[in-house]
Short mmCIF file of the C-alpha atoms (twelve columns), coordinates in Angstrom:
data_MODEL
# 
_entry.id   MODEL 
# 
loop_
_atom_site.group_PDB 
_atom_site.id 
_atom_site.type_symbol 
_atom_site.label_atom_id 
_atom_site.label_alt_id 
_atom_site.label_comp_id 
_atom_site.label_asym_id 
_atom_site.label_seq_id 
_atom_site.Cartn_x 
_atom_site.Cartn_y 
_atom_site.Cartn_z 
_atom_site.pdbx_PDB_model_num 
ATOM 1   C CA . MET A 1   65.777 82.931  119.928 1 
ATOM 2   C CA . ALA A 2   65.908 82.605  123.753 1 
ATOM 3   C CA . LYS A 3   65.594 85.657  126.238 1 
ATOM 4   C CA . HIS A 4   68.769 86.504  128.068 1 
ATOM 5   C CA . ASN A 5   68.933 88.145  131.472 1 
ATOM 6   C CA . ILE A 6   72.267 90.137  131.361 1 
ATOM 7   C CA . PHE A 7   74.328 92.489  133.446 1 
ATOM 8   C CA . ILE A 8   76.603 94.901  131.442 1 
ATOM 9   C CA . SER A 9   79.791 95.545  133.196 1 
ATOM 10  C CA . HIS A 10  81.235 98.734  132.276 1 
ATOM 11  C CA . ARG A 11  82.971 102.187 133.335 1 
ATOM 12  C CA . HIS A 12  80.413 104.884 133.935 1 
ATOM 13  C CA . GLU A 13  81.867 106.852 131.264 1 
ATOM 14  C CA . ASP A 14  80.795 104.104 128.732 1 
ATOM 15  C CA . ASP A 15  77.219 104.519 129.400 1 
ATOM 16  C CA . ALA A 16  76.493 105.472 125.744 1 
ATOM 17  C CA . LEU A 17  77.889 102.025 124.556 1 
ATOM 18  C CA . VAL A 18  75.443 100.207 127.036 1 
ATOM 19  C CA . ALA A 19  72.570 101.689 124.924 1 
ATOM 20  C CA . ASP A 20  74.367 101.042 121.656 1 
ATOM 21  C CA . LEU A 21  75.060 97.325  122.747 1 
ATOM 22  C CA . LYS A 22  71.423 96.876  123.722 1 
ATOM 23  C CA . GLU A 23  70.435 98.291  120.425 1 
ATOM 24  C CA . VAL A 24  72.742 96.209  118.546 1 
ATOM 25  C CA . LEU A 25  71.333 92.950  120.241 1 
ATOM 26  C CA . SER A 26  67.780 94.025  119.613 1 
ATOM 27  C CA . ARG A 27  68.291 94.980  116.036 1 
ATOM 28  C CA . ALA A 28  69.739 91.319  115.649 1 
ATOM 29  C CA . GLY A 29  66.699 89.869  117.165 1 
ATOM 30  C CA . ALA A 30  68.088 88.984  120.776 1 
ATOM 31  C CA . GLU A 31  65.780 89.472  123.367 1 
ATOM 32  C CA . VAL A 32  67.551 90.876  126.608 1 
ATOM 33  C CA . SER A 33  66.510 92.083  129.913 1 
ATOM 34  C CA . ASP A 34  69.488 94.274  131.541 1 
ATOM 35  C CA . SER A 35  70.181 94.762  135.048 1 
ATOM 36  C CA . SER A 36  72.972 97.183  134.734 1 
ATOM 37  C CA . ILE A 37  73.438 100.435 136.413 1 
ATOM 38  C CA . THR A 38  73.739 103.514 134.232 1 
ATOM 39  C CA . SER A 39  73.247 107.117 134.410 1 
ATOM 40  C CA . GLU A 40  69.650 106.440 133.384 1 
ATOM 41  C CA . ASN A 41  69.098 104.343 136.692 1 
ATOM 42  C CA . PRO A 42  72.109 105.619 138.904 1 
ATOM 43  C CA . ASN A 43  72.741 104.199 142.388 1 
ATOM 44  C CA . ASN A 44  73.847 107.596 143.864 1 
ATOM 45  C CA . ALA A 45  75.587 105.646 146.499 1 
ATOM 46  C CA . HIS A 46  79.145 106.380 147.820 1 
ATOM 47  C CA . ASN A 47  79.503 103.722 150.451 1 
ATOM 48  C CA . GLU A 48  81.754 101.010 148.857 1 
ATOM 49  C CA . GLU A 49  79.924 97.998  150.740 1 
ATOM 50  C CA . TYR A 50  76.426 99.460  149.804 1 
ATOM 51  C CA . ILE A 51  77.490 99.770  146.195 1 
ATOM 52  C CA . LYS A 52  78.772 96.314  146.320 1 
ATOM 53  C CA . SER A 53  75.298 95.053  147.755 1 
ATOM 54  C CA . LEU A 54  73.509 96.528  144.931 1 
ATOM 55  C CA . LEU A 55  76.011 95.111  142.269 1 
ATOM 56  C CA . ARG A 56  75.762 91.609  144.021 1 
ATOM 57  C CA . GLY A 57  71.888 91.425  143.453 1 
ATOM 58  C CA . ARG A 58  71.973 92.445  140.060 1 
ATOM 59  C CA . ILE A 59  74.870 90.005  138.938 1 
ATOM 60  C CA . GLU A 60  73.275 87.117  140.866 1 
ATOM 61  C CA . TRP A 61  69.972 87.874  138.950 1 
ATOM 62  C CA . ALA A 62  71.667 87.750  135.484 1 
ATOM 63  C CA . GLY A 63  72.702 84.561  133.738 1 
ATOM 64  C CA . LYS A 64  75.134 86.266  131.482 1 
ATOM 65  C CA . ILE A 65  77.582 89.230  132.364 1 
ATOM 66  C CA . LEU A 66  78.798 91.236  129.373 1 
ATOM 67  C CA . VAL A 67  81.875 93.152  129.824 1 
ATOM 68  C CA . ILE A 68  82.440 96.393  127.457 1 
ATOM 69  C CA . ILE A 69  86.093 96.552  126.869 1 
ATOM 70  C CA . SER A 70  87.030 100.128 126.155 1 
ATOM 71  C CA . PRO A 71  90.459 101.981 126.273 1 
ATOM 72  C CA . GLU A 72  90.499 102.492 130.191 1 
ATOM 73  C CA . THR A 73  88.391 99.342  131.219 1 
ATOM 74  C CA . HIS A 74  91.702 97.517  132.108 1 
ATOM 75  C CA . GLN A 75  92.355 100.389 134.889 1 
ATOM 76  C CA . HIS A 76  88.761 100.331 136.360 1 
ATOM 77  C CA . GLU A 77  88.526 98.382  139.658 1 
ATOM 78  C CA . TRP A 78  84.836 98.160  139.830 1 
ATOM 79  C CA . VAL A 79  84.661 96.303  136.474 1 
ATOM 80  C CA . ASP A 80  87.394 93.922  138.032 1 
ATOM 81  C CA . TRP A 81  85.261 93.405  141.048 1 
ATOM 82  C CA . GLU A 82  82.308 92.681  138.871 1 
ATOM 83  C CA . ILE A 83  84.130 90.114  136.731 1 
ATOM 84  C CA . GLU A 84  85.563 88.420  139.914 1 
ATOM 85  C CA . TYR A 85  82.051 88.202  141.685 1 
ATOM 86  C CA . ALA A 86  80.459 87.002  138.356 1 
ATOM 87  C CA . GLN A 87  83.188 84.441  138.260 1 
ATOM 88  C CA . SER A 88  82.319 82.997  141.794 1 
ATOM 89  C CA . PHE A 89  79.193 81.509  140.257 1 
ATOM 90  C CA . ALA A 90  79.919 78.215  138.131 1 
ATOM 91  C CA . ASP A 91  76.606 79.040  136.181 1 
ATOM 92  C CA . LYS A 92  77.433 82.639  134.903 1 
ATOM 93  C CA . ARG A 93  78.965 83.170  131.311 1 
ATOM 94  C CA . VAL A 94  81.422 86.179  131.521 1 
ATOM 95  C CA . ILE A 95  81.634 87.634  128.024 1 
ATOM 96  C CA . GLY A 96  84.028 90.303  127.041 1 
ATOM 97  C CA . ILE A 97  82.931 92.585  124.111 1 
ATOM 98  C CA . PHE A 98  85.540 94.754  122.401 1 
ATOM 99  C CA . ALA A 99  84.270 98.246  121.699 1 
ATOM 100 C CA . PRO A 100 85.046 99.838  118.533 1 
ATOM 101 C CA . GLY A 101 88.530 101.389 118.525 1 
ATOM 102 C CA . THR A 102 89.990 99.103  121.447 1 
ATOM 103 C CA . THR A 103 93.040 96.898  121.297 1 
ATOM 104 C CA . THR A 104 94.042 93.701  123.241 1 
ATOM 105 C CA . ASP A 105 95.986 96.112  125.354 1 
ATOM 106 C CA . ASP A 106 92.697 97.307  126.914 1 
ATOM 107 C CA . LEU A 107 91.570 93.804  128.228 1 
ATOM 108 C CA . PRO A 108 91.226 93.677  131.954 1 
ATOM 109 C CA . GLU A 109 93.392 90.910  133.359 1 
ATOM 110 C CA . GLY A 110 90.583 89.378  135.229 1 
ATOM 111 C CA . LEU A 111 88.565 89.163  131.981 1 
ATOM 112 C CA . GLU A 112 91.562 87.620  130.408 1 
ATOM 113 C CA . ASP A 113 91.634 84.951  133.010 1 
ATOM 114 C CA . MET A 114 88.201 84.450  133.622 1 
ATOM 115 C CA . ALA A 115 85.984 85.161  130.447 1 
ATOM 116 C CA . ASP A 116 84.065 82.256  128.610 1 
ATOM 117 C CA . SER A 117 84.425 84.389  125.547 1 
ATOM 118 C CA . ILE A 118 85.788 87.463  124.160 1 
ATOM 119 C CA . VAL A 119 84.463 88.774  121.039 1 
ATOM 120 C CA . ASN A 120 84.594 91.962  118.809 1 
ATOM 121 C CA . TRP A 121 81.631 94.536  118.483 1 
ATOM 122 C CA . ASP A 122 79.407 92.377  116.054 1 
ATOM 123 C CA . ALA A 123 76.004 91.262  116.663 1 
ATOM 124 C CA . ASP A 124 76.396 87.623  115.344 1 
ATOM 125 C CA . ALA A 125 79.505 87.212  117.449 1 
ATOM 126 C CA . ILE A 126 78.001 88.556  120.685 1 
ATOM 127 C CA . ILE A 127 74.722 86.497  120.237 1 
ATOM 128 C CA . ASP A 128 76.659 83.152  119.532 1 
ATOM 129 C CA . ALA A 129 78.938 84.036  122.632 1 
ATOM 130 C CA . LEU A 130 75.788 84.126  124.800 1 
ATOM 131 C CA . GLU A 131 75.626 80.215  124.485 1 
ATOM 132 C CA . ASN A 132 78.967 79.063  123.010 1 
ATOM 133 C CA . ASP A 133 82.702 79.941  123.741 1 
ATOM 134 C CA . HIS A 134 83.846 82.284  120.964 1 
ATOM 135 C CA . TRP A 135 87.367 83.846  120.979 1 
ATOM 136 C CA . MET A 136 88.005 87.018  118.675 1 
ATOM 137 C CA . ASN A 137 90.502 89.698  118.549 1 
ATOM 138 C CA . PRO A 138 89.120 93.379  118.449 1 
ATOM 139 C CA . ASP A 139 89.265 93.318  114.610 1 
ATOM 140 C CA . GLY A 140 87.073 90.084  114.434 1 
ATOM 141 C CA . ALA A 141 89.966 87.653  113.596 1 
ATOM 142 C CA . PRO A 142 90.084 84.440  115.334 1 
ATOM 143 C CA . ALA A 143 91.899 84.482  118.790 1 
ATOM 144 C CA . ALA A 144 93.235 81.370  120.630 1 
ATOM 145 C CA . PRO A 145 90.812 79.845  122.842 1 
ATOM 146 C CA . HIS A 146 91.292 80.475  126.838 1 
ATOM 147 C CA . SER A 147 91.107 77.730  129.379 1 
ATOM 148 C CA . ILE A 148 88.989 78.701  132.473 1 
ATOM 149 C CA . PRO A 149 89.441 77.269  135.721 1 
ATOM 150 C CA . ARG A 150 86.162 76.664  137.353 1 
ATOM 151 C CA . ALA A 151 85.203 75.840  140.889 1 
ATOM 152 C CA . PRO A 152 83.275 72.710  141.624 1 
ATOM 153 C CA . CYS A 153 79.827 72.891  143.070 1 
# 
């Protein structure tokens, strides 16, 4: 299995889910390097432009952006900004992952418009989405595929 450089976009209230997601991937045999900012490696910044400069470098480094979809994700402006910034690179895969207990109502609008894949909290589905377009509902049932506009290089 290939090694993946990832950035996990999430609300800081969902830090525990970042660790859980990396554990799920590891147990399934996926090798990942993560550039996310969590309470384990906080940035302690308050200036919006400085925070964006930190995030830009981490998103640019990552080949895949995993977005944890939790009940409040759709109301979190930083997650929206991270999705939009990642989408400005034609080679970045943006993958939404429904956390346990979420619904399609929790899906951020930007992710719905720009994701390459959206899957449920299942290791096999997440690993497949790292390389392939894969569309699922929060319960794991298949969902209709999305068409994503891409900017030409």
